[in-house]
PDB file of C-alpha atoms in Angstrom:
ATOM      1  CA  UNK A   1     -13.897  18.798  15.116  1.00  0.00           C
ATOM      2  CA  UNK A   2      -9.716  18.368  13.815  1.00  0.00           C
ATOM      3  CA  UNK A   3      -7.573  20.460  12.574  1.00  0.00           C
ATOM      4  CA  UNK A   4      -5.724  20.163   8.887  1.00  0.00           C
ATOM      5  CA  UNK A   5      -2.623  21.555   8.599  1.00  0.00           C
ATOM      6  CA  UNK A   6       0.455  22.075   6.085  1.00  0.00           C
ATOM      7  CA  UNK A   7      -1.144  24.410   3.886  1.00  0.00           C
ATOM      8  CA  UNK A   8       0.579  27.631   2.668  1.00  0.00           C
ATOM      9  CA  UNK A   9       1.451  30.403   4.698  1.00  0.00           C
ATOM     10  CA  UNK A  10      -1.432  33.143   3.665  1.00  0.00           C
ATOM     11  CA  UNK A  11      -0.928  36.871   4.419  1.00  0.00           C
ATOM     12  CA  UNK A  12      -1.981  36.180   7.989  1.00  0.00           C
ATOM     13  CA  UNK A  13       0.630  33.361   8.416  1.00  0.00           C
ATOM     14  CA  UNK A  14      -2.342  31.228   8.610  1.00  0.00           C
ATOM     15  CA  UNK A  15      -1.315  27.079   7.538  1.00  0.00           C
ATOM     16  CA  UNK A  16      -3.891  24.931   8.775  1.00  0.00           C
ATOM     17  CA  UNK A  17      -8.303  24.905   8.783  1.00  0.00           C
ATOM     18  CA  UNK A  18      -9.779  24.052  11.903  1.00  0.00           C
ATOM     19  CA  UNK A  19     -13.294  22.041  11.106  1.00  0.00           C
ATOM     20  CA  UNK A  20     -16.067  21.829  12.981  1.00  0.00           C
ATOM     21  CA  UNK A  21     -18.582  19.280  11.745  1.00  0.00           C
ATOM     22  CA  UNK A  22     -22.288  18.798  13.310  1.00  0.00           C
ATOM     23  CA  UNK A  23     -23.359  15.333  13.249  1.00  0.00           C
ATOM     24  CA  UNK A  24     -26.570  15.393  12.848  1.00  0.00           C
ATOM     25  CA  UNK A  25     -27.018  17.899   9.939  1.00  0.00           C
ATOM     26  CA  UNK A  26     -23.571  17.299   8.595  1.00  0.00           C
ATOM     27  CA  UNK A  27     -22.773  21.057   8.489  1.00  0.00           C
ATOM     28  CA  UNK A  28     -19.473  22.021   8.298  1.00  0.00           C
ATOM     29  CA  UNK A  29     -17.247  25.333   9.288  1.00  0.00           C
ATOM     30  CA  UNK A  30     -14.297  25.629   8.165  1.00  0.00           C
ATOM     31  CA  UNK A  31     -12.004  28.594  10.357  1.00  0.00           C
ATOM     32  CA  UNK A  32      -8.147  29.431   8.570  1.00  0.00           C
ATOM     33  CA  UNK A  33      -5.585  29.216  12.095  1.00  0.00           C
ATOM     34  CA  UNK A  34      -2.091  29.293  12.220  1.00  0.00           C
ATOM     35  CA  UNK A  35      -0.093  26.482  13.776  1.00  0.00           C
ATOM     36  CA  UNK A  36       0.298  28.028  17.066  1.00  0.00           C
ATOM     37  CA  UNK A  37      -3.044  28.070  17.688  1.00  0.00           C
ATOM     38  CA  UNK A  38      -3.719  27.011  21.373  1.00  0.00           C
ATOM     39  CA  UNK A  39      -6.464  25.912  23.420  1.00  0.00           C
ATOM     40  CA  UNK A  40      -7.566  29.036  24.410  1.00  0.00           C
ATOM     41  CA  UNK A  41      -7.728  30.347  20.563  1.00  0.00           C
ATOM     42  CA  UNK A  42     -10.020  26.894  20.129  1.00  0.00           C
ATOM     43  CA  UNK A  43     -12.399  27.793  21.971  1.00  0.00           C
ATOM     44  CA  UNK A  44     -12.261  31.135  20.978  1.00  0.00           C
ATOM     45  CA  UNK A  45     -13.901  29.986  17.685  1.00  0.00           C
ATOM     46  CA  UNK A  46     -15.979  27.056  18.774  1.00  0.00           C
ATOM     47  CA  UNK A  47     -17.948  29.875  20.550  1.00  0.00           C
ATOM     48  CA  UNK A  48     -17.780  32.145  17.698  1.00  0.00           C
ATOM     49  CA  UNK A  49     -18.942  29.926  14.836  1.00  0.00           C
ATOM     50  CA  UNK A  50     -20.539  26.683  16.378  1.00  0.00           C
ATOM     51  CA  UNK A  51     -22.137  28.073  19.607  1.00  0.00           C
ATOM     52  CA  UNK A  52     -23.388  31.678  18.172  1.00  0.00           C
ATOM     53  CA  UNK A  53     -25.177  29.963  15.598  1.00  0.00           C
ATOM     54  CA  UNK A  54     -26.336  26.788  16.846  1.00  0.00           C
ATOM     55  CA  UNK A  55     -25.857  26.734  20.485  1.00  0.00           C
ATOM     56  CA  UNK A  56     -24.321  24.001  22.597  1.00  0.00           C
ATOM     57  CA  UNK A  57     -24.113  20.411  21.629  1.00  0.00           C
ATOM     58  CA  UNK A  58     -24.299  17.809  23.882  1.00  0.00           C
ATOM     59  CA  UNK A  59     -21.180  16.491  22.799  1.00  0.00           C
ATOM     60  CA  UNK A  60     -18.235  17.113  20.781  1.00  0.00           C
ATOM     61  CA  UNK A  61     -15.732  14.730  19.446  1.00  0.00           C
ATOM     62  CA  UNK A  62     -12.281  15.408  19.125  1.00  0.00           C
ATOM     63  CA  UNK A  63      -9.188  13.765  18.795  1.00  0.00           C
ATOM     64  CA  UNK A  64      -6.375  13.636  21.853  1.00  0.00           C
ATOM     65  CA  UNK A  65      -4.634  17.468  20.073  1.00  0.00           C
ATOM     66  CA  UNK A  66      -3.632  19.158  23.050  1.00  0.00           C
ATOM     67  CA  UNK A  67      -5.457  22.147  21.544  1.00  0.00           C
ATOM     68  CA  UNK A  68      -8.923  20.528  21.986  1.00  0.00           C
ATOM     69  CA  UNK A  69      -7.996  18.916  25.609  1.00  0.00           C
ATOM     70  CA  UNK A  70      -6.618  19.997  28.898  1.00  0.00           C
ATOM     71  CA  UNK A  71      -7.787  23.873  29.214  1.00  0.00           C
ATOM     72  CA  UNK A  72     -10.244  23.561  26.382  1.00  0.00           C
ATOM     73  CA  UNK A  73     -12.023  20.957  27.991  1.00  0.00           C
ATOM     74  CA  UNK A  74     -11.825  21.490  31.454  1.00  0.00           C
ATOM     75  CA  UNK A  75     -12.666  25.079  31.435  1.00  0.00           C
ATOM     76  CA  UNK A  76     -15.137  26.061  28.697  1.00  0.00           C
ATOM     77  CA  UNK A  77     -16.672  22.765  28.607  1.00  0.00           C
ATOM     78  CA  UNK A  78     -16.991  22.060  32.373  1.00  0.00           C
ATOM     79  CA  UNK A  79     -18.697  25.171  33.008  1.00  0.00           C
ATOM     80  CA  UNK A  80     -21.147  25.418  29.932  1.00  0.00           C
ATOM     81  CA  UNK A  81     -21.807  21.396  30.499  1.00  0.00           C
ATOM     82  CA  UNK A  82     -20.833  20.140  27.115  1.00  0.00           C
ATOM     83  CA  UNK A  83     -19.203  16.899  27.388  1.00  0.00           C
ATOM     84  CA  UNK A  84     -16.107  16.556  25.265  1.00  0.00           C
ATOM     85  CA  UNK A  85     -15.587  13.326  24.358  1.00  0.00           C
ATOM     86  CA  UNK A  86     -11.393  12.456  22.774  1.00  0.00           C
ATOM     87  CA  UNK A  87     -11.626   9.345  19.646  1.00  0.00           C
ATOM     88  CA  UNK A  88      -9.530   5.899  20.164  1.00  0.00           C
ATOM     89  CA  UNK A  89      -5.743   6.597  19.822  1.00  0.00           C
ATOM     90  CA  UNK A  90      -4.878   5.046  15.894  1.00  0.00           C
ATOM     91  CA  UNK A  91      -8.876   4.847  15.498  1.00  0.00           C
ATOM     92  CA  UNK A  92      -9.984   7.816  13.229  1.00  0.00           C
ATOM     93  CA  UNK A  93     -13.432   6.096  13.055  1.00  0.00           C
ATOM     94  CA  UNK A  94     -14.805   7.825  15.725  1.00  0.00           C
ATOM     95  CA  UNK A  95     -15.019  11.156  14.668  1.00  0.00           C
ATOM     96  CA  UNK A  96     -15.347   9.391  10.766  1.00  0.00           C
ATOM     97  CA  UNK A  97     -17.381  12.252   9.381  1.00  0.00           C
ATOM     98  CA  UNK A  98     -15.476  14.768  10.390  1.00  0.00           C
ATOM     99  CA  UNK A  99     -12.526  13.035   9.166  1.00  0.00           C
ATOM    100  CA  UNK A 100     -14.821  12.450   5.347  1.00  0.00           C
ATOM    101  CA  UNK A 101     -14.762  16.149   5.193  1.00  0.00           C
ATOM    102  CA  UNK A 102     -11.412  16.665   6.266  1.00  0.00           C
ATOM    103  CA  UNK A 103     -10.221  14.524   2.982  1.00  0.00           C
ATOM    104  CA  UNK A 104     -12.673  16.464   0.986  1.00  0.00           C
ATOM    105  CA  UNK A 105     -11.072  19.947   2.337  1.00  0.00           C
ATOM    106  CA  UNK A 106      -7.825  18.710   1.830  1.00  0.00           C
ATOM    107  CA  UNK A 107      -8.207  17.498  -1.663  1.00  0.00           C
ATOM    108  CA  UNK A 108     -10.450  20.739  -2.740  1.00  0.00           C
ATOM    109  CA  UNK A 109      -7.840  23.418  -1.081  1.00  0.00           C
ATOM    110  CA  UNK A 110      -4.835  21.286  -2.669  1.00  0.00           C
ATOM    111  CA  UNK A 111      -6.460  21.700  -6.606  1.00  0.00           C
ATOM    112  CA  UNK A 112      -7.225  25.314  -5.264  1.00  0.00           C
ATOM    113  CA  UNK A 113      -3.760  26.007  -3.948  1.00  0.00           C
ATOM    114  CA  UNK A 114      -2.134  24.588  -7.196  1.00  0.00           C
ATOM    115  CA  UNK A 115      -3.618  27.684  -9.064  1.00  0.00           C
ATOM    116  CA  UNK A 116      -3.443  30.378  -6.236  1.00  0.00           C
ATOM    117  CA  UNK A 117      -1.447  28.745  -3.362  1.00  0.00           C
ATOM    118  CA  UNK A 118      -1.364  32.045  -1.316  1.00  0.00           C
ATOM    119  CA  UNK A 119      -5.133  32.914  -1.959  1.00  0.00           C
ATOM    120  CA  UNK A 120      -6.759  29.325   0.112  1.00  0.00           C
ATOM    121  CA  UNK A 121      -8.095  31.723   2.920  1.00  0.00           C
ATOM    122  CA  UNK A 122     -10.309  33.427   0.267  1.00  0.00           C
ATOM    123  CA  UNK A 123     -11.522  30.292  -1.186  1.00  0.00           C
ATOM    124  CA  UNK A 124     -12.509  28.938   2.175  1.00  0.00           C
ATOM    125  CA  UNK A 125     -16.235  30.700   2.484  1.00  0.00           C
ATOM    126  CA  UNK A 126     -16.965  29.043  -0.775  1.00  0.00           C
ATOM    127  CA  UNK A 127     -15.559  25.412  -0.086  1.00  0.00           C
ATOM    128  CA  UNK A 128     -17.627  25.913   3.085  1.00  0.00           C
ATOM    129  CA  UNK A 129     -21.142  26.747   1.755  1.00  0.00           C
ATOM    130  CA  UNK A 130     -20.381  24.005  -1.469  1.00  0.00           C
ATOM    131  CA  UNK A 131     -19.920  21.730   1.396  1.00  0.00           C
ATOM    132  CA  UNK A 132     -22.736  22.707   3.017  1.00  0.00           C
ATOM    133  CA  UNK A 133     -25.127  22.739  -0.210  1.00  0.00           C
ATOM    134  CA  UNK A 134     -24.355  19.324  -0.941  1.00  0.00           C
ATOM    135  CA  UNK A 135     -26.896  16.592  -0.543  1.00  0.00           C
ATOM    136  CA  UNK A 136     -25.389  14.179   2.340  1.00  0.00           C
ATOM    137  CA  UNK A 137     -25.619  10.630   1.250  1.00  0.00           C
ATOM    138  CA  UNK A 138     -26.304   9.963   4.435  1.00  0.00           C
ATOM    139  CA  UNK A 139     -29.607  11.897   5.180  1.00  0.00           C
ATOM    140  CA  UNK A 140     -30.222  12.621   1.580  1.00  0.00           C
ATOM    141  CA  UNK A 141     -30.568  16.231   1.921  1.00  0.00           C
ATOM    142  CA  UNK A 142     -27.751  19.058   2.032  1.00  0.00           C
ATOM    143  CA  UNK A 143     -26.778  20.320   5.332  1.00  0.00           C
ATOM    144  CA  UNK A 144     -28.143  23.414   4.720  1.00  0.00           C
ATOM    145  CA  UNK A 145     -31.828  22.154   4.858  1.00  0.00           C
ATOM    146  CA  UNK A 146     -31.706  19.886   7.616  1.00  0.00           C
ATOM    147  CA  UNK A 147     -30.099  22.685   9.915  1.00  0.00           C
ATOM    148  CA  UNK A 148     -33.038  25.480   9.132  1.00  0.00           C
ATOM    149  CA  UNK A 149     -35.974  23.604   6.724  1.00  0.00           C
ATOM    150  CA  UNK A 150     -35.008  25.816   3.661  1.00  0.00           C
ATOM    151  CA  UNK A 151     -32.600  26.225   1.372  1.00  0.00           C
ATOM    152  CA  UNK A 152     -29.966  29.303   0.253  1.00  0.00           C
ATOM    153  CA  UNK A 153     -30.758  31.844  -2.075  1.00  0.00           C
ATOM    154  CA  UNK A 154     -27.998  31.188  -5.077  1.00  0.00           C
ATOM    155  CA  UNK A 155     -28.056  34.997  -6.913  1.00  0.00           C
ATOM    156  CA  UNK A 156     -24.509  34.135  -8.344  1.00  0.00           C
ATOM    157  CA  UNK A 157     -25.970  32.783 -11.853  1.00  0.00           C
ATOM    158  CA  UNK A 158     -23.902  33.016 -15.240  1.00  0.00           C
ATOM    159  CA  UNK A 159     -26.119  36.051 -17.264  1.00  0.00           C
ATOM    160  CA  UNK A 160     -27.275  33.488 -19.753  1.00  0.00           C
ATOM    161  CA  UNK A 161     -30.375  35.551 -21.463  1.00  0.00           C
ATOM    162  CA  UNK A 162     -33.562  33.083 -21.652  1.00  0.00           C
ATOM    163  CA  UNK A 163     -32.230  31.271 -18.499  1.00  0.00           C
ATOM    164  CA  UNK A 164     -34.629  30.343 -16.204  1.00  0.00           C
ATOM    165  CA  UNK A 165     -31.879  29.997 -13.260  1.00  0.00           C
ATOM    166  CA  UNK A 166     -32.126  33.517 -10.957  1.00  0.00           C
ATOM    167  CA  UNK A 167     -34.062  35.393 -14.125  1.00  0.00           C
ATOM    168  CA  UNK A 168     -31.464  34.799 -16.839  1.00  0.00           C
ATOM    169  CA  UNK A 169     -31.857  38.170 -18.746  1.00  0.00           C
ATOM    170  CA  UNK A 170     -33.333  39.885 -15.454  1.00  0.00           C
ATOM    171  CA  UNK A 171     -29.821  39.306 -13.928  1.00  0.00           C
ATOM    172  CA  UNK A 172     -27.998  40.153 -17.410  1.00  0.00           C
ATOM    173  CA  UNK A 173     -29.907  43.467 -17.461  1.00  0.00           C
ATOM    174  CA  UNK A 174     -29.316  43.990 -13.666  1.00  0.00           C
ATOM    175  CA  UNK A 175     -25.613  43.749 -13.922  1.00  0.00           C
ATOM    176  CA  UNK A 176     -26.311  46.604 -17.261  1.00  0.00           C
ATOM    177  CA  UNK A 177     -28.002  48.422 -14.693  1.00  0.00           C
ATOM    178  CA  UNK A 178     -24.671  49.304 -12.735  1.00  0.00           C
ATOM    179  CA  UNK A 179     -22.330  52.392 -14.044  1.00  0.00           C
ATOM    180  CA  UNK A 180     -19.598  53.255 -14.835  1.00  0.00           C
ATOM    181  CA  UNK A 181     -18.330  50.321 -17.087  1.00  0.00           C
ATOM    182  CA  UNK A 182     -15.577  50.188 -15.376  1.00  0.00           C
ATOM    183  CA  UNK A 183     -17.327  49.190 -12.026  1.00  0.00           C
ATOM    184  CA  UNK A 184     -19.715  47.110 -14.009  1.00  0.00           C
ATOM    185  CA  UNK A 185     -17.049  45.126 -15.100  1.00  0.00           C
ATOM    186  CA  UNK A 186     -15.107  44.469 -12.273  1.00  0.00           C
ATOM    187  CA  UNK A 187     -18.526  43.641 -10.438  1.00  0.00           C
ATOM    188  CA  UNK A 188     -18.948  40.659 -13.680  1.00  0.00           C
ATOM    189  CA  UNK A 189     -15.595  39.499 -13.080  1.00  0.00           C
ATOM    190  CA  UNK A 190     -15.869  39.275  -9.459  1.00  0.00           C
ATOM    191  CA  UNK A 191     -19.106  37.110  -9.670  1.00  0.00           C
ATOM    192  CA  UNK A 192     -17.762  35.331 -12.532  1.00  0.00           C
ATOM    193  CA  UNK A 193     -15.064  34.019 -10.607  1.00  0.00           C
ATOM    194  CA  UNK A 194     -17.073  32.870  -7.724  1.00  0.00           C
ATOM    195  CA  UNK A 195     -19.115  30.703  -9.828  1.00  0.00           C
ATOM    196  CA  UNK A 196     -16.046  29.342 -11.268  1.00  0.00           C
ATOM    197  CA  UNK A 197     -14.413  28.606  -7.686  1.00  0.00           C
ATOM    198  CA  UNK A 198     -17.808  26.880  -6.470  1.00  0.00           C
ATOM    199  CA  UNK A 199     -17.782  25.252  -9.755  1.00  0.00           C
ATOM    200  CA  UNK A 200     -14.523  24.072  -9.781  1.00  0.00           C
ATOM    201  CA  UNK A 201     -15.217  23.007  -5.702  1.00  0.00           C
ATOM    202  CA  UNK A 202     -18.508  20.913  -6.405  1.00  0.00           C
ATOM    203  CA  UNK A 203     -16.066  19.138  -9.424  1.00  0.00           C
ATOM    204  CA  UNK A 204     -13.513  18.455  -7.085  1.00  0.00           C
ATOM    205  CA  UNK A 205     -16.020  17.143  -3.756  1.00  0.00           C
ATOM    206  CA  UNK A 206     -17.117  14.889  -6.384  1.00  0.00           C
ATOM    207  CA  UNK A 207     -13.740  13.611  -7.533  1.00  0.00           C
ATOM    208  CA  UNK A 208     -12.657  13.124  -3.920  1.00  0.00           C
ATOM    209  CA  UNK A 209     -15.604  11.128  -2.321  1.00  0.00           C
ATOM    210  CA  UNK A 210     -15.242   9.024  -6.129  1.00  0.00           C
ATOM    211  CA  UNK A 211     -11.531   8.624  -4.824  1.00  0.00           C
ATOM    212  CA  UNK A 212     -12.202   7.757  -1.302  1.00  0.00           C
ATOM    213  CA  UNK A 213     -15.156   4.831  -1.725  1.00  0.00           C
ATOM    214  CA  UNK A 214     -12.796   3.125  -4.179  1.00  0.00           C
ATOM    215  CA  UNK A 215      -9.660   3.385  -1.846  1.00  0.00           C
ATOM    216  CA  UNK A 216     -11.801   2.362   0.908  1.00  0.00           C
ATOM    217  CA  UNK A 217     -14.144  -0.540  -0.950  1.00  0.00           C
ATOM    218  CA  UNK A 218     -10.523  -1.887  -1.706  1.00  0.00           C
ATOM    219  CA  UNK A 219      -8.597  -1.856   1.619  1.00  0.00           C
ATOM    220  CA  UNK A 220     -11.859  -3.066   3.636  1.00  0.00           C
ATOM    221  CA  UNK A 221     -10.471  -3.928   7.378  1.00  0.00           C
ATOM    222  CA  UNK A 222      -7.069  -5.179   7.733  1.00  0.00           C
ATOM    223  CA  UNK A 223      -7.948  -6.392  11.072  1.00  0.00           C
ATOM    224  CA  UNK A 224     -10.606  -8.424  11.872  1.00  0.00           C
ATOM    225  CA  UNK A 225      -9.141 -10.109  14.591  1.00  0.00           C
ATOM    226  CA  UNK A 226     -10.873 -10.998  17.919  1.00  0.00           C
ATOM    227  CA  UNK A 227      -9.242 -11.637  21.155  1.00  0.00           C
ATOM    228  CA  UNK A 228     -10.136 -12.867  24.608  1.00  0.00           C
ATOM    229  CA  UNK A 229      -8.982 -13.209  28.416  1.00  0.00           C
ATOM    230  CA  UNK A 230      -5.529 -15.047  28.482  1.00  0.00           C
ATOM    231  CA  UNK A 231      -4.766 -14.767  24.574  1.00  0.00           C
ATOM    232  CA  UNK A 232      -1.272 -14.190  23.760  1.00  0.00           C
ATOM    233  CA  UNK A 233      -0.350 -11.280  21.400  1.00  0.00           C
ATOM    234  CA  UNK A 234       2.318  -8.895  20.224  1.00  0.00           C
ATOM    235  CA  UNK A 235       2.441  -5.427  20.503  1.00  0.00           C
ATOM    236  CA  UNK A 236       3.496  -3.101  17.765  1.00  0.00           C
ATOM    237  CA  UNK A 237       6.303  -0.548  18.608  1.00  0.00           C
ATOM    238  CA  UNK A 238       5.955   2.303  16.330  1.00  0.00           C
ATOM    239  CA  UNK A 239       3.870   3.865  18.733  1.00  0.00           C
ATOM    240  CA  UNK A 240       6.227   3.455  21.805  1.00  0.00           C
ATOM    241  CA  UNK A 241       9.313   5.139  22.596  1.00  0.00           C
ATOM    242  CA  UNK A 242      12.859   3.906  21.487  1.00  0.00           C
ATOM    243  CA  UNK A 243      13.571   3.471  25.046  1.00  0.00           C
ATOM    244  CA  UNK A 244      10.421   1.000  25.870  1.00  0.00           C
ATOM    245  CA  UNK A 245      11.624  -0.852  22.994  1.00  0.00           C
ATOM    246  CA  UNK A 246      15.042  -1.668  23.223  1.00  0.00           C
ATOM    247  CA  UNK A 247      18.198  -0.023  24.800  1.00  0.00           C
ATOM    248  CA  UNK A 248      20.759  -0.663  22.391  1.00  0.00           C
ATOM    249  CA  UNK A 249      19.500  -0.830  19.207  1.00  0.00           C
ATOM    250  CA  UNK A 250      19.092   2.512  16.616  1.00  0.00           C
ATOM    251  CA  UNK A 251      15.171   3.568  16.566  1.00  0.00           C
ATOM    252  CA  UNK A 252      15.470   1.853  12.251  1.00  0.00           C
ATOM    253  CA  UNK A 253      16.897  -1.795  14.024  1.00  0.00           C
ATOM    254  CA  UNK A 254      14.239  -1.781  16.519  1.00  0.00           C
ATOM    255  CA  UNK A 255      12.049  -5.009  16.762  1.00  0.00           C
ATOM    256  CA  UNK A 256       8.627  -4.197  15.104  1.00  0.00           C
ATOM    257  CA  UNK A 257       6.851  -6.548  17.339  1.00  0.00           C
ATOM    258  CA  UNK A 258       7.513  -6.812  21.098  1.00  0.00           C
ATOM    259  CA  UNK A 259       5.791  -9.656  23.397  1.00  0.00           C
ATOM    260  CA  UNK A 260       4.550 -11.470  23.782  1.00  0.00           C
ATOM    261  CA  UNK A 261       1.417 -10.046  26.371  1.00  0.00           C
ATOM    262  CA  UNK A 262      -1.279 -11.614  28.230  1.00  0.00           C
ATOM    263  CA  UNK A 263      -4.685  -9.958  27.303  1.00  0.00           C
ATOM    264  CA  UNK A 264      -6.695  -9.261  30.217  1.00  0.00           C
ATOM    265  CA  UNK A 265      -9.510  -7.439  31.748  1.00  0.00           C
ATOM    266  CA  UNK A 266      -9.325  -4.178  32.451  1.00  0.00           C
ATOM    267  CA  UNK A 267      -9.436  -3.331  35.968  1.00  0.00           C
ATOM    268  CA  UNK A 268      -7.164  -0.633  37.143  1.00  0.00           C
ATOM    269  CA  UNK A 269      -7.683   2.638  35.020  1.00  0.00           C
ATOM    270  CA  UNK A 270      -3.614   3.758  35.220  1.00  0.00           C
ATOM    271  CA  UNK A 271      -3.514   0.215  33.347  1.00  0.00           C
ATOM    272  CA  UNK A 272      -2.234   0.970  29.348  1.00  0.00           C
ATOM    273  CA  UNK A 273      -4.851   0.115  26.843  1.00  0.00           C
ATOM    274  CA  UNK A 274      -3.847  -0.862  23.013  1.00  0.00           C
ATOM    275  CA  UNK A 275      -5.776  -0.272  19.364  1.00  0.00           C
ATOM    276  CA  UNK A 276      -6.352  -3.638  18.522  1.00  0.00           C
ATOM    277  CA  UNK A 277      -5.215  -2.801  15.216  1.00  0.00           C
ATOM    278  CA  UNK A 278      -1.515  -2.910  16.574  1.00  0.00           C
ATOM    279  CA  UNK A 279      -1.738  -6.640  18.069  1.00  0.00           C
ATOM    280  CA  UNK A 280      -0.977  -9.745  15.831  1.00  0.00           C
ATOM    281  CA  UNK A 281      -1.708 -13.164  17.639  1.00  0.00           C
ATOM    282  CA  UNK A 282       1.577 -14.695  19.233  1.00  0.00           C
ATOM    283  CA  UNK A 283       2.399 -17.755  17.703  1.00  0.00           C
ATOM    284  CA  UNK A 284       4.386 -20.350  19.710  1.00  0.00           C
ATOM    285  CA  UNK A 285       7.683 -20.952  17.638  1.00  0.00           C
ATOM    286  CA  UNK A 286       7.557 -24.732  19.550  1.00  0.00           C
ATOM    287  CA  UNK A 287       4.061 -25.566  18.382  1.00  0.00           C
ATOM    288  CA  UNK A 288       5.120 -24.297  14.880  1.00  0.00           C
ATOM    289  CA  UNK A 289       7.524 -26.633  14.827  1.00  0.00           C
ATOM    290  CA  UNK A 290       5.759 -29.643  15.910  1.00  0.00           C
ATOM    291  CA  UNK A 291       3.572 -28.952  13.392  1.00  0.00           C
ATOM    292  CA  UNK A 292       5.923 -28.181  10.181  1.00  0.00           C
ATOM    293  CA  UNK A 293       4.654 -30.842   7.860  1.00  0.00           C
ATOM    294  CA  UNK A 294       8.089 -30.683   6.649  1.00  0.00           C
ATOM    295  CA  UNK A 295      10.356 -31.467   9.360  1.00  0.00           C
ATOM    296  CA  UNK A 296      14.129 -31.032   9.845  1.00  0.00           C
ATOM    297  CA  UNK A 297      15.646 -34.321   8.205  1.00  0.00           C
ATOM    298  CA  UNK A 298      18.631 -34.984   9.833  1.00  0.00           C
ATOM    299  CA  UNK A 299      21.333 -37.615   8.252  1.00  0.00           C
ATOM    300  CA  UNK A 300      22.591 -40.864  10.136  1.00  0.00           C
TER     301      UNK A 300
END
């Protein structure tokens, strides 16, 4: 589960979309919170929209949000036996799906909020069940199957006469059934723009997972490197404070590198542990030198 926030205020003062994701049938929920959401409101909805529908997972993954830790996790989950397990610092890999949908929600409420930037809330029950109707390209079927063998009843078909999809003219001469006009019309409108929304959702899903394996196919790792017991390497400050970094200097003249450290083994738990993504090897300026083909040529 993560949050994504920086959306519009709606009516409710609502800017953010709290997502729970289940990883094994890829269903999503999708809740509209404000920003001052706190632990206690967390698990207010984890036990209103995961845990009255599905009961309680094993697990759930989280990030280190002080909404989803301290007395999220030590009350709720301690007593109902859930284990709550917090991904790597600078590592969003290991809650990766539910960051996947998080881009999808993000790119789908941002061409949604371009046309009606105070009306996301309404939009969200849709973006949720497109989301959830989906085939997975992971398990190859939509989430909505693999949670409960079957798949949801669609009703809100275009009245196309001679359509086979939902009866076609039955549903044309349904909607004729309903009177006055006036309330027949607003009902047509209404439906009408559903289908658009979910339309206009399943076009922009498609667009953003499209965006997302080229961006990703592209980038690949940018570390791949591996280091042992003893190696020398330097740390990578933008996560530390100006203070561990360097006394004098302004936070934009601060040295992006500090180090070098001695890797070692971890034996002491109090003992700070680093994403290897922000090490570099240390390079010994003295062996560099020795080795510069060129050499400094001095004159006699």
């Amino acid at each position: 589960m993560d949050f994504v926030f920086g959306l519009p205020p709606d009516a409710a003062d609502n800017t953010g979309v709290v997502i729970f994701v289940d990883r094994l049938s890829k269903m999503a929920h999708l809740v509209a919170v404000p920003d001052t959401i706190d632990g206690e409101g967390t698990t207010s909805l984890f036990l209103d929209r995961v845990f009255r529908q599905h009961g309680l997972p094993e697990a759930v993954v989280s990030d280190r949000d002080p909404r989803f830790t301290g007395k999220f996790r030590t009350s709720i989950f301690a007593v109902l036996g859930t284990r709550l397990d917090k991904s790597t610092a600078d590592h969003p890999q290991t809650d990766g799906q539910t960051e996947r949908v998080n881009r999808v929600v993000e790119d789908v409420l941002r061409n949604i909020c371009a046309e009606t930037p105070k009306h996301w809330r309404a939009m969200l029950p849709l973006v949720e069940f497109a989301l959830n109707n989906a085939v997975h390209a992971s398990t190859g079927y939509t989430p909505f199957y693999v949670n409960g063998l079957s798949h949801p009843r669609v009703p809100l078909t275009p009245p196309r006469p001679g359509s086979g999809l939902s009866g076609g003219k039955k549903f044309a001469e349904r909607l004729a059934d309903i009177s006055p006009l006036a309330v027949r019309k607003l009902v047509d409108a209404f439906l009408s723009t559903r289908l658009s929304v979910l339309r206009h959702v399943r076009d922009s899903m498609a667009e953003s997972q499209d965006k997302q394996k080229e961006h990703a196919d592209a980038k690949g790792r940018s570390n791949v490197n591996c280091y042992e017991v003893g190696d020398l390497v330097l740390l990578n400050t933008k996560k530390l404070p100006t203070h561990a970094v360097s006394a004098g200097f302004k936070t934009k003249l601060c040295p992006r590198f500090i180090g070098p450290f001695k890797v070692v083994t971890k034996k002491m738990r109090s003992r700070p542990v680093f994403y290897v993504g922000l090490l570099k090897p240390y390079l010994d300026p003295a062996r560099l030198a020795a080795s510069d083909p060129t050499g400094a040529v001095t004159s006699s």
